[in-house]
mmCIF file of N, CA and C in Angstrom:
data_model
loop_
_atom_site.group_PDB
_atom_site.id
_atom_site.type_symbol
_atom_site.label_atom_id
_atom_site.label_comp_id
_atom_site.label_asym_id
_atom_site.label_seq_id
_atom_site.Cartn_x
_atom_site.Cartn_y
_atom_site.Cartn_z
ATOM 1 N N ASN A 1 -16.653 -26.570 29.286
ATOM 2 C CA ASN A 1 -15.901 -25.685 30.406
ATOM 3 C C ASN A 1 -15.034 -25.968 29.257
ATOM 4 N N ALA A 2 -14.710 -24.618 29.182
ATOM 5 C CA ALA A 2 -13.645 -24.074 28.083
ATOM 6 C C ALA A 2 -12.336 -24.003 28.993
ATOM 7 N N ASP A 3 -11.533 -25.104 28.129
ATOM 8 C CA ASP A 3 -10.006 -24.558 29.087
ATOM 9 C C ASP A 3 -9.155 -23.443 28.187
ATOM 10 N N THR A 4 -9.092 -22.840 28.253
ATOM 11 C CA THR A 4 -8.443 -21.455 28.039
ATOM 12 C C THR A 4 -6.826 -21.829 28.153
ATOM 13 N N LYS A 5 -6.618 -21.893 29.381
ATOM 14 C CA LYS A 5 -4.704 -21.649 29.780
ATOM 15 C C LYS A 5 -4.061 -22.767 28.545
ATOM 16 N N THR A 6 -4.876 -23.838 29.106
ATOM 17 C CA THR A 6 -3.594 -24.490 27.718
ATOM 18 C C THR A 6 -3.152 -24.267 26.846
ATOM 19 N N PRO A 7 -3.920 -23.455 25.910
ATOM 20 C CA PRO A 7 -3.579 -23.094 24.342
ATOM 21 C C PRO A 7 -2.773 -22.014 24.532
ATOM 22 N N VAL A 8 -2.917 -21.305 25.605
ATOM 23 C CA VAL A 8 -2.018 -19.704 26.255
ATOM 24 C C VAL A 8 -0.453 -21.018 26.598
ATOM 25 N N PHE A 9 -0.328 -21.639 27.235
ATOM 26 C CA PHE A 9 0.882 -21.878 27.962
ATOM 27 C C PHE A 9 1.470 -22.527 26.742
ATOM 28 N N VAL A 10 0.609 -23.624 25.445
ATOM 29 C CA VAL A 10 1.518 -24.163 24.496
ATOM 30 C C VAL A 10 1.835 -22.971 24.102
ATOM 31 N N GLY A 11 1.276 -22.384 23.660
ATOM 32 C CA GLY A 11 1.641 -20.807 22.768
ATOM 33 C C GLY A 11 2.807 -20.213 22.611
ATOM 34 N N VAL A 12 2.764 -19.868 24.789
ATOM 35 C CA VAL A 12 3.961 -19.660 25.382
ATOM 36 C C VAL A 12 5.518 -20.549 25.158
ATOM 37 N N GLY A 13 5.142 -21.662 25.176
ATOM 38 C CA GLY A 13 6.162 -23.125 25.175
ATOM 39 C C GLY A 13 6.487 -22.318 23.335
ATOM 40 N N CYS A 14 5.906 -22.352 22.859
ATOM 41 C CA CYS A 14 6.508 -22.512 21.093
ATOM 42 C C CYS A 14 6.684 -20.884 20.919
ATOM 43 N N VAL A 15 6.488 -20.278 21.627
ATOM 44 C CA VAL A 15 7.559 -18.880 21.049
ATOM 45 C C VAL A 15 8.580 -19.211 21.676
ATOM 46 N N ILE A 16 8.812 -19.569 22.391
ATOM 47 C CA ILE A 16 10.232 -19.761 22.989
ATOM 48 C C ILE A 16 10.982 -20.341 22.208
ATOM 49 N N VAL A 17 10.488 -21.787 21.916
ATOM 50 C CA VAL A 17 10.580 -22.713 21.075
ATOM 51 C C VAL A 17 11.285 -21.929 19.596
ATOM 52 N N ASN A 18 10.321 -21.138 18.881
ATOM 53 C CA ASN A 18 10.686 -20.478 17.956
ATOM 54 C C ASN A 18 12.035 -19.433 17.887
ATOM 55 N N ILE A 19 11.828 -18.988 19.014
ATOM 56 C CA ILE A 19 13.115 -18.006 19.660
ATOM 57 C C ILE A 19 14.458 -18.650 19.077
ATOM 58 N N ILE A 20 14.735 -19.938 20.070
ATOM 59 C CA ILE A 20 15.696 -20.579 19.833
ATOM 60 C C ILE A 20 16.055 -21.352 18.552
ATOM 61 N N LEU A 21 15.121 -21.643 18.005
ATOM 62 C CA LEU A 21 15.176 -22.018 16.744
ATOM 63 C C LEU A 21 15.661 -21.283 15.677
ATOM 64 N N THR A 22 15.091 -20.296 15.699
ATOM 65 C CA THR A 22 15.663 -19.019 15.008
ATOM 66 C C THR A 22 17.103 -18.676 14.973
ATOM 67 N N TYR A 23 17.221 -18.546 16.283
ATOM 68 C CA TYR A 23 19.017 -18.404 16.730
ATOM 69 C C TYR A 23 19.520 -19.238 15.813
ATOM 70 N N ILE A 24 19.403 -20.463 15.894
ATOM 71 C CA ILE A 24 20.163 -21.570 15.775
ATOM 72 C C ILE A 24 19.722 -21.404 13.766
ATOM 73 N N PHE A 25 18.901 -21.492 13.843
ATOM 74 C CA PHE A 25 19.215 -21.658 12.131
ATOM 75 C C PHE A 25 19.524 -20.202 11.035
ATOM 76 N N ILE A 26 19.468 -19.188 11.768
ATOM 77 C CA ILE A 26 20.303 -17.691 11.304
ATOM 78 C C ILE A 26 21.811 -18.353 11.201
ATOM 79 N N GLN A 27 22.149 -19.046 12.353
ATOM 80 C CA GLN A 27 23.844 -19.361 12.231
ATOM 81 C C GLN A 27 24.349 -20.117 11.041
ATOM 82 N N PHE A 28 23.172 -20.871 10.173
ATOM 83 C CA PHE A 28 23.695 -22.318 9.241
ATOM 84 C C PHE A 28 22.980 -21.487 7.967
ATOM 85 N N ILE A 29 21.780 -21.158 8.046
ATOM 86 C CA ILE A 29 21.237 -20.649 6.408
ATOM 87 C C ILE A 29 20.690 -19.598 6.814
ATOM 88 N N GLY A 30 21.089 -18.315 7.265
ATOM 89 C CA GLY A 30 20.924 -17.148 6.874
ATOM 90 C C GLY A 30 19.375 -16.680 7.661
ATOM 91 N N TYR A 31 18.476 -15.625 7.213
ATOM 92 C CA TYR A 31 17.693 -15.523 7.082
ATOM 93 C C TYR A 31 16.222 -15.877 7.003
ATOM 94 N N LEU A 32 17.072 -17.057 6.233
ATOM 95 C CA LEU A 32 16.018 -18.162 5.913
ATOM 96 C C LEU A 32 15.368 -18.698 6.987
ATOM 97 N N GLY A 33 16.052 -18.734 7.945
ATOM 98 C CA GLY A 33 16.106 -19.656 9.129
ATOM 99 C C GLY A 33 14.872 -19.107 9.658
ATOM 100 N N ILE A 34 14.769 -17.859 9.885
ATOM 101 C CA ILE A 34 13.361 -17.393 10.512
ATOM 102 C C ILE A 34 12.177 -17.746 9.987
ATOM 103 N N ALA A 35 11.997 -18.577 8.602
ATOM 104 C CA ALA A 35 10.959 -18.796 7.721
ATOM 105 C C ALA A 35 11.065 -20.499 8.339
ATOM 106 N N LEU A 36 11.980 -21.070 8.364
ATOM 107 C CA LEU A 36 12.356 -22.472 8.978
ATOM 108 C C LEU A 36 11.654 -22.828 10.323
ATOM 109 N N ALA A 37 12.028 -21.809 10.893
ATOM 110 C CA ALA A 37 11.796 -21.966 12.448
ATOM 111 C C ALA A 37 10.152 -21.745 13.240
ATOM 112 N N PHE A 38 9.551 -21.113 11.949
ATOM 113 C CA PHE A 38 8.060 -20.341 12.326
ATOM 114 C C PHE A 38 7.927 -21.419 11.933
ATOM 115 N N VAL A 39 8.218 -22.478 10.634
ATOM 116 C CA VAL A 39 7.187 -23.521 10.310
ATOM 117 C C VAL A 39 6.959 -24.877 11.176
ATOM 118 N N ILE A 40 8.314 -24.981 11.271
ATOM 119 C CA ILE A 40 8.887 -26.144 12.008
ATOM 120 C C ILE A 40 7.932 -25.741 14.006
ATOM 121 N N GLN A 41 8.034 -24.233 14.124
ATOM 122 C CA GLN A 41 7.226 -23.879 15.920
ATOM 123 C C GLN A 41 5.428 -24.019 15.330
ATOM 124 N N ARG A 42 5.181 -23.853 14.207
ATOM 125 C CA ARG A 42 3.682 -24.453 14.112
ATOM 126 C C ARG A 42 3.203 -25.739 14.206
ATOM 127 N N ILE A 43 4.113 -26.549 13.595
ATOM 128 C CA ILE A 43 4.017 -27.673 13.379
ATOM 129 C C ILE A 43 3.886 -28.588 14.724
ATOM 130 N N ILE A 44 4.840 -27.622 15.706
ATOM 131 C CA ILE A 44 5.230 -28.829 16.926
ATOM 132 C C ILE A 44 3.481 -28.264 17.607
ATOM 133 N N LYS A 45 3.362 -26.850 17.593
ATOM 134 C CA LYS A 45 1.928 -26.066 18.163
ATOM 135 C C LYS A 45 0.715 -27.342 17.851
ATOM 136 N N ASN A 46 0.840 -27.176 16.704
ATOM 137 C CA ASN A 46 -0.173 -27.670 16.064
ATOM 138 C C ASN A 46 -0.551 -29.422 16.680
ATOM 139 N N LEU A 47 1.067 -30.115 16.827
ATOM 140 C CA LEU A 47 0.751 -31.223 17.018
ATOM 141 C C LEU A 47 0.509 -31.575 18.641
ATOM 142 N N VAL A 48 1.058 -30.582 19.361
ATOM 143 C CA VAL A 48 1.274 -30.466 20.926
ATOM 144 C C VAL A 48 -0.627 -30.568 21.350
ATOM 145 N N LEU A 49 -1.055 -29.481 20.289
ATOM 146 C CA LEU A 49 -2.775 -29.466 20.710
ATOM 147 C C LEU A 49 -3.216 -30.159 20.146
ATOM 148 N N LEU A 50 -2.985 -31.023 19.118
ATOM 149 C CA LEU A 50 -3.952 -32.460 18.787
ATOM 150 C C LEU A 50 -3.681 -33.232 19.657
ATOM 151 N N ILE A 51 -2.622 -33.463 19.997
ATOM 152 C CA ILE A 51 -2.310 -34.695 20.867
ATOM 153 C C ILE A 51 -3.214 -34.580 22.611
ATOM 154 N N LEU A 52 -3.290 -33.047 22.952
ATOM 155 C CA LEU A 52 -3.939 -32.958 23.771
ATOM 156 C C LEU A 52 -5.554 -33.102 24.070
ATOM 157 N N ILE A 53 -6.112 -32.998 23.096
ATOM 158 C CA ILE A 53 -7.423 -32.734 22.329
ATOM 159 C C ILE A 53 -7.950 -33.747 22.321
ATOM 160 N N LYS A 54 -6.959 -34.607 21.677
ATOM 161 C CA LYS A 54 -7.438 -36.088 21.143
ATOM 162 C C LYS A 54 -8.371 -36.995 22.338
ATOM 163 N N HIS A 55 -8.254 -36.456 22.973
ATOM 164 C CA HIS A 55 -9.569 -37.259 24.120
ATOM 165 C C HIS A 55 -10.559 -37.039 23.927
ATOM 166 N N LYS A 56 -10.742 -35.521 23.293
ATOM 167 C CA LYS A 56 -12.295 -35.131 23.632
ATOM 168 C C LYS A 56 -12.944 -35.016 21.902
ATOM 169 N N ILE A 57 -12.281 -35.459 21.477
ATOM 170 C CA ILE A 57 -13.144 -35.404 19.969
ATOM 171 C C ILE A 57 -12.400 -36.768 19.003
ATOM 172 N N LYS A 58 -13.278 -37.615 18.529
ATOM 173 C CA LYS A 58 -12.946 -38.538 17.366
ATOM 174 C C LYS A 58 -12.519 -38.220 15.997
ATOM 175 N N ILE A 59 -10.808 -38.231 15.705
ATOM 176 C CA ILE A 59 -9.945 -38.145 14.664
ATOM 177 C C ILE A 59 -10.034 -38.657 13.621
ATOM 178 N N ASN A 60 -10.223 -38.111 12.261
ATOM 179 C CA ASN A 60 -9.936 -38.879 10.838
ATOM 180 C C ASN A 60 -9.103 -39.410 10.393
ATOM 181 N N LYS A 61 -8.244 -39.804 11.009
ATOM 182 C CA LYS A 61 -6.393 -40.029 10.607
ATOM 183 C C LYS A 61 -5.877 -40.028 9.216
ATOM 184 N N LYS A 62 -6.746 -40.686 8.317
ATOM 185 C CA LYS A 62 -6.483 -40.957 6.998
ATOM 186 C C LYS A 62 -6.924 -39.151 6.440
ATOM 187 N N ALA A 63 -7.337 -38.630 6.931
ATOM 188 C CA ALA A 63 -8.310 -37.311 6.191
ATOM 189 C C ALA A 63 -6.934 -36.171 6.421
ATOM 190 N N ILE A 64 -6.411 -36.512 7.835
ATOM 191 C CA ILE A 64 -5.082 -35.672 8.324
ATOM 192 C C ILE A 64 -4.064 -36.156 7.501
ATOM 193 N N ARG A 65 -3.646 -37.561 7.106
ATOM 194 C CA ARG A 65 -2.929 -37.995 6.098
ATOM 195 C C ARG A 65 -2.634 -37.479 5.008
ATOM 196 N N GLY A 66 -3.999 -37.511 4.470
ATOM 197 C CA GLY A 66 -4.288 -36.723 2.907
ATOM 198 C C GLY A 66 -3.967 -35.137 2.989
ATOM 199 N N PHE A 67 -3.887 -34.709 3.814
ATOM 200 C CA PHE A 67 -4.081 -33.017 4.266
ATOM 201 C C PHE A 67 -2.807 -32.956 3.919
ATOM 202 N N PHE A 68 -2.409 -33.456 5.298
ATOM 203 C CA PHE A 68 -0.714 -33.569 5.600
ATOM 204 C C PHE A 68 0.214 -33.391 4.303
ATOM 205 N N LEU A 69 0.283 -34.542 3.393
ATOM 206 C CA LEU A 69 0.626 -34.858 2.647
ATOM 207 C C LEU A 69 0.293 -34.057 1.341
ATOM 208 N N LYS A 70 -0.786 -33.043 1.011
ATOM 209 C CA LYS A 70 -1.331 -31.863 0.199
ATOM 210 C C LYS A 70 -0.242 -31.071 0.885
ATOM 211 N N ILE A 71 -0.522 -30.485 1.930
ATOM 212 C CA ILE A 71 0.308 -29.935 2.549
ATOM 213 C C ILE A 71 1.826 -29.593 1.988
ATOM 214 N N MET A 72 2.601 -30.926 2.638
ATOM 215 C CA MET A 72 3.914 -31.153 2.088
ATOM 216 C C MET A 72 4.405 -30.647 0.886
ATOM 217 N N ILE A 73 3.695 -31.353 -0.325
ATOM 218 C CA ILE A 73 3.868 -31.320 -2.131
ATOM 219 C C ILE A 73 3.975 -29.826 -2.052
ATOM 220 N N ALA A 74 2.634 -28.980 -1.716
ATOM 221 C CA ALA A 74 2.794 -27.887 -1.755
ATOM 222 C C ALA A 74 3.691 -27.084 -1.103
ATOM 223 N N GLY A 75 4.309 -27.469 -0.191
ATOM 224 C CA GLY A 75 5.260 -27.020 0.341
ATOM 225 C C GLY A 75 6.680 -26.769 0.318
ATOM 226 N N THR A 76 6.863 -28.409 -0.795
ATOM 227 C CA THR A 76 7.949 -28.462 -1.205
ATOM 228 C C THR A 76 8.264 -27.607 -2.503
ATOM 229 N N ALA A 77 7.111 -27.701 -3.517
ATOM 230 C CA ALA A 77 6.893 -26.824 -4.404
ATOM 231 C C ALA A 77 7.106 -25.546 -4.158
ATOM 232 N N PHE A 78 7.023 -24.588 -2.721
ATOM 233 C CA PHE A 78 7.584 -23.731 -2.442
ATOM 234 C C PHE A 78 8.688 -23.121 -2.279
ATOM 235 N N THR A 79 9.366 -24.248 -1.491
ATOM 236 C CA THR A 79 10.907 -24.015 -1.029
ATOM 237 C C THR A 79 11.306 -24.546 -2.450
ATOM 238 N N LEU A 80 11.207 -25.317 -3.377
ATOM 239 C CA LEU A 80 12.346 -25.571 -4.663
ATOM 240 C C LEU A 80 12.183 -24.081 -5.226
ATOM 241 N N MET A 81 11.188 -23.550 -5.125
ATOM 242 C CA MET A 81 11.004 -22.031 -6.304
ATOM 243 C C MET A 81 11.741 -21.348 -5.277
ATOM 244 N N VAL A 82 11.850 -21.110 -3.976
ATOM 245 C CA VAL A 82 12.245 -19.852 -3.767
ATOM 246 C C VAL A 82 14.009 -20.006 -3.734
ATOM 247 N N ILE A 83 14.648 -21.584 -3.806
ATOM 248 C CA ILE A 83 15.800 -21.837 -4.141
ATOM 249 C C ILE A 83 16.400 -21.704 -5.137
ATOM 250 N N LEU A 84 15.476 -21.961 -6.350
ATOM 251 C CA LEU A 84 15.908 -21.626 -7.710
ATOM 252 C C LEU A 84 16.021 -20.229 -8.174
ATOM 253 N N LEU A 85 14.772 -19.414 -7.490
ATOM 254 C CA LEU A 85 14.978 -18.190 -7.754
ATOM 255 C C LEU A 85 16.034 -17.174 -6.964
ATOM 256 N N LYS A 86 16.437 -17.643 -5.530
ATOM 257 C CA LYS A 86 17.521 -17.084 -5.121
ATOM 258 C C LYS A 86 19.120 -17.674 -5.911
ATOM 259 N N VAL A 87 19.249 -19.197 -6.750
ATOM 260 C CA VAL A 87 20.090 -19.160 -7.354
ATOM 261 C C VAL A 87 20.206 -18.951 -8.489
ATOM 262 N N PHE A 88 19.136 -18.404 -9.343
ATOM 263 C CA PHE A 88 19.351 -18.001 -10.697
ATOM 264 C C PHE A 88 18.739 -16.224 -10.929
ATOM 265 N N MET A 89 17.961 -15.644 -9.748
ATOM 266 C CA MET A 89 17.806 -14.473 -9.932
ATOM 267 C C MET A 89 18.646 -13.431 -8.910
ATOM 268 N N MET A 90 19.181 -14.194 -7.679
ATOM 269 C CA MET A 90 19.862 -13.074 -6.561
ATOM 270 C C MET A 90 20.843 -12.311 -7.530
ATOM 271 N N ASN A 91 21.786 -13.209 -8.119
ATOM 272 C CA ASN A 91 22.834 -11.702 -8.682
ATOM 273 C C ASN A 91 22.318 -10.814 -9.350
ATOM 274 N N LYS A 92 21.185 -11.088 -10.085
ATOM 275 C CA LYS A 92 20.671 -10.126 -10.918
ATOM 276 C C LYS A 92 20.080 -8.452 -10.429
ATOM 277 N N PHE A 93 20.254 -8.913 -9.118
ATOM 278 C CA PHE A 93 19.909 -7.471 -8.006
ATOM 279 C C PHE A 93 20.963 -7.017 -7.593
ATOM 280 N N GLU A 94 21.237 -5.918 -7.079
ATOM 281 C CA GLU A 94 22.005 -5.002 -6.841
ATOM 282 C C GLU A 94 22.560 -5.570 -5.128
ATOM 283 N N THR A 95 23.252 -4.967 -4.094
ATOM 284 C CA THR A 95 23.379 -5.580 -2.976
ATOM 285 C C THR A 95 23.350 -4.314 -2.060
ATOM 286 N N GLY A 96 21.884 -3.174 -2.852
ATOM 287 C CA GLY A 96 21.525 -2.454 -1.359
ATOM 288 C C GLY A 96 20.499 -3.065 -1.237
ATOM 289 N N THR A 97 19.768 -2.705 0.399
ATOM 290 C CA THR A 97 19.005 -3.029 1.206
ATOM 291 C C THR A 97 17.710 -2.840 0.392
ATOM 292 N N LEU A 98 17.538 -1.554 -0.468
ATOM 293 C CA LEU A 98 16.202 -1.811 -1.425
ATOM 294 C C LEU A 98 16.099 -3.056 -2.109
ATOM 295 N N SER A 99 17.092 -3.032 -2.793
ATOM 296 C CA SER A 99 17.330 -4.335 -4.180
ATOM 297 C C SER A 99 17.149 -5.681 -3.287
ATOM 298 N N LYS A 100 17.637 -5.970 -1.957
ATOM 299 C CA LYS A 100 17.267 -6.841 -1.518
ATOM 300 C C LYS A 100 15.909 -7.109 -1.214
ATOM 301 N N ALA A 101 15.243 -6.333 -0.252
ATOM 302 C CA ALA A 101 14.012 -5.515 0.128
ATOM 303 C C ALA A 101 13.312 -6.509 -1.370
ATOM 304 N N SER A 102 13.386 -5.853 -2.182
ATOM 305 C CA SER A 102 12.942 -6.053 -3.556
ATOM 306 C C SER A 102 13.070 -7.528 -4.182
ATOM 307 N N PHE A 103 14.075 -8.284 -4.361
ATOM 308 C CA PHE A 103 14.104 -9.401 -4.894
ATOM 309 C C PHE A 103 13.388 -10.270 -3.339
ATOM 310 N N LEU A 104 13.484 -10.538 -2.075
ATOM 311 C CA LEU A 104 12.629 -10.945 -1.230
ATOM 312 C C LEU A 104 10.912 -10.946 -2.062
ATOM 313 N N ALA A 105 10.716 -9.444 -1.812
ATOM 314 C CA ALA A 105 9.293 -9.697 -2.022
ATOM 315 C C ALA A 105 9.200 -10.388 -3.278
ATOM 316 N N LEU A 106 9.837 -10.378 -4.483
ATOM 317 C CA LEU A 106 9.407 -11.063 -5.655
ATOM 318 C C LEU A 106 9.678 -12.296 -5.585
ATOM 319 N N ASN A 107 10.331 -12.838 -4.753
ATOM 320 C CA ASN A 107 10.674 -14.254 -4.565
ATOM 321 C C ASN A 107 9.493 -14.650 -3.976
ATOM 322 N N PHE A 108 9.439 -14.048 -2.863
ATOM 323 C CA PHE A 108 8.102 -15.079 -1.907
ATOM 324 C C PHE A 108 6.884 -14.679 -2.752
ATOM 325 N N THR A 109 6.837 -13.698 -3.574
ATOM 326 C CA THR A 109 5.445 -13.787 -4.226
ATOM 327 C C THR A 109 5.211 -14.510 -5.120
ATOM 328 N N ILE A 110 6.119 -14.695 -5.753
ATOM 329 C CA ILE A 110 6.337 -16.027 -7.176
ATOM 330 C C ILE A 110 5.765 -17.290 -6.054
ATOM 331 N N ALA A 111 6.644 -17.927 -5.120
ATOM 332 C CA ALA A 111 7.061 -18.742 -4.706
ATOM 333 C C ALA A 111 5.452 -19.390 -4.009
ATOM 334 N N GLY A 112 4.901 -17.645 -3.310
ATOM 335 C CA GLY A 112 3.538 -18.206 -2.719
ATOM 336 C C GLY A 112 2.645 -18.326 -3.422
ATOM 337 N N VAL A 113 2.391 -17.663 -4.869
ATOM 338 C CA VAL A 113 1.657 -17.752 -5.938
ATOM 339 C C VAL A 113 1.418 -19.486 -6.086
ATOM 340 N N ILE A 114 2.612 -19.969 -6.524
ATOM 341 C CA ILE A 114 3.050 -21.051 -6.801
ATOM 342 C C ILE A 114 1.933 -22.108 -5.619
ATOM 343 N N TYR A 115 2.566 -22.046 -4.287
ATOM 344 C CA TYR A 115 2.188 -22.684 -3.499
ATOM 345 C C TYR A 115 0.627 -22.760 -2.875
ATOM 346 N N ILE A 116 -0.058 -21.409 -3.303
ATOM 347 C CA ILE A 116 -1.425 -21.389 -3.632
ATOM 348 C C ILE A 116 -2.106 -22.178 -4.347
ATOM 349 N N PHE A 117 -1.275 -21.803 -5.636
ATOM 350 C CA PHE A 117 -1.785 -22.599 -7.251
ATOM 351 C C PHE A 117 -1.949 -24.740 -6.592
ATOM 352 N N GLY A 118 -0.574 -24.737 -6.036
ATOM 353 C CA GLY A 118 -0.409 -25.921 -5.973
ATOM 354 C C GLY A 118 -1.951 -26.625 -4.953
ATOM 355 N N LEU A 119 -2.298 -25.663 -3.690
ATOM 356 C CA LEU A 119 -2.967 -26.639 -2.983
ATOM 357 C C LEU A 119 -4.787 -25.985 -3.456
ATOM 358 N N TYR A 120 -4.610 -25.326 -3.993
ATOM 359 C CA TYR A 120 -6.026 -24.914 -5.246
ATOM 360 C C TYR A 120 -6.580 -26.493 -5.922
ATOM 361 N N LEU A 121 -5.038 -26.592 -6.684
ATOM 362 C CA LEU A 121 -5.114 -27.801 -7.766
ATOM 363 C C LEU A 121 -5.248 -29.111 -7.351
ATOM 364 N N MET A 122 -4.404 -29.292 -5.758
ATOM 365 C CA MET A 122 -4.494 -30.690 -4.915
ATOM 366 C C MET A 122 -5.956 -30.274 -4.699
ATOM 367 N N GLY A 123 -7.120 -29.687 -4.259
ATOM 368 C CA GLY A 123 -8.676 -29.822 -3.789
ATOM 369 C C GLY A 123 -8.272 -28.687 -2.284
ATOM 370 N N VAL A 124 -7.101 -28.736 -1.796
ATOM 371 C CA VAL A 124 -7.081 -28.314 -0.204
ATOM 372 C C VAL A 124 -8.085 -26.722 -0.298
ATOM 373 N N LEU A 125 -8.083 -25.877 -1.442
ATOM 374 C CA LEU A 125 -8.741 -24.735 -1.251
ATOM 375 C C LEU A 125 -9.920 -24.506 -1.622
ATOM 376 N N LYS A 126 -10.383 -25.481 -2.355
ATOM 377 C CA LYS A 126 -11.661 -25.146 -3.334
ATOM 378 C C LYS A 126 -12.844 -25.142 -2.341
ATOM 379 N N THR A 127 -13.745 -23.894 -2.748
ATOM 380 C CA THR A 127 -14.645 -23.229 -1.973
ATOM 381 C C THR A 127 -15.881 -24.779 -1.459
ATOM 382 N N GLY A 128 -16.489 -24.280 -0.423
ATOM 383 C CA GLY A 128 -17.351 -25.248 -0.194
ATOM 384 C C GLY A 128 -17.079 -26.563 0.645
ATOM 385 N N LYS A 129 -15.673 -27.159 0.566
ATOM 386 C CA LYS A 129 -14.939 -28.154 0.882
ATOM 387 C C LYS A 129 -14.395 -27.514 2.488
ATOM 388 N N ASN A 130 -14.875 -28.041 3.823
ATOM 389 C CA ASN A 130 -14.176 -27.989 4.859
ATOM 390 C C ASN A 130 -13.626 -28.741 5.123
ATOM 391 N N ILE A 131 -12.349 -28.937 5.576
ATOM 392 C CA ILE A 131 -11.315 -29.707 5.853
ATOM 393 C C ILE A 131 -11.338 -30.344 7.320
ATOM 394 N N SER A 132 -11.894 -29.101 8.334
ATOM 395 C CA SER A 132 -12.383 -29.628 9.589
ATOM 396 C C SER A 132 -13.315 -30.319 9.817
ATOM 397 N N ASN A 133 -14.195 -30.386 8.736
ATOM 398 C CA ASN A 133 -15.279 -31.299 9.002
ATOM 399 C C ASN A 133 -14.555 -33.182 8.677
ATOM 400 N N GLN A 134 -13.954 -33.192 7.648
ATOM 401 C CA GLN A 134 -13.821 -33.834 7.125
ATOM 402 C C GLN A 134 -12.866 -34.996 8.243
ATOM 403 N N ILE A 135 -11.819 -33.947 9.089
ATOM 404 C CA ILE A 135 -10.918 -34.771 9.890
ATOM 405 C C ILE A 135 -11.453 -35.065 11.669
ATOM 406 N N ILE A 136 -12.615 -34.097 11.832
ATOM 407 C CA ILE A 136 -13.286 -34.100 12.956
ATOM 408 C C ILE A 136 -14.536 -35.255 12.907
ATOM 409 N N LYS A 137 -14.464 -36.274 13.197
ATOM 410 C CA LYS A 137 -15.737 -36.847 12.507
ATOM 411 C C LYS A 137 -16.732 -36.472 13.325
ATOM 412 N N GLU A 138 -17.001 -36.829 15.102
ATOM 413 C CA GLU A 138 -17.580 -35.840 15.847
ATOM 414 C C GLU A 138 -17.361 -35.737 17.166
ATOM 415 N N ARG A 139 -18.122 -34.807 17.941
ATOM 416 C CA ARG A 139 -17.449 -34.715 18.864
ATOM 417 C C ARG A 139 -18.120 -35.775 20.388
ATOM 418 N N VAL A 140 -17.157 -35.752 21.042
ATOM 419 C CA VAL A 140 -17.176 -36.785 22.130
ATOM 420 C C VAL A 140 -17.565 -35.607 23.383
ATOM 421 N N VAL A 141 -18.480 -36.236 23.739
ATOM 422 C CA VAL A 141 -18.735 -35.714 25.119
ATOM 423 C C VAL A 141 -18.109 -35.755 26.335
#
């Protein structure tokens, strides 16, 4: 018996959270607040869905902690690279819209490559290694 309503309601609630957080964060940190609000909204959504499904499956908490730590390390590297590139390269670009867009594209491409490379180095992206099989031990009927 599939429950399709719960994920939809959680998703709608998280979209509302995302809109509120985006509005708040843009006031303080500019357009980077959009990305931060999205990340926080995704974390909230995944935690809520995990809590709601916890009684249906057995979860390997140790595997989740290890996976979360790896993601946090790679995310921290991504964030630091975005900040460093902004500090050291932003003034090299002109103030025009196209120039700002070019800077953003370059900034997130470089930081994204570092993020993906970090995930690969830590074993998160290795082929043949399915993290969901490690996290979910067995289905409970």
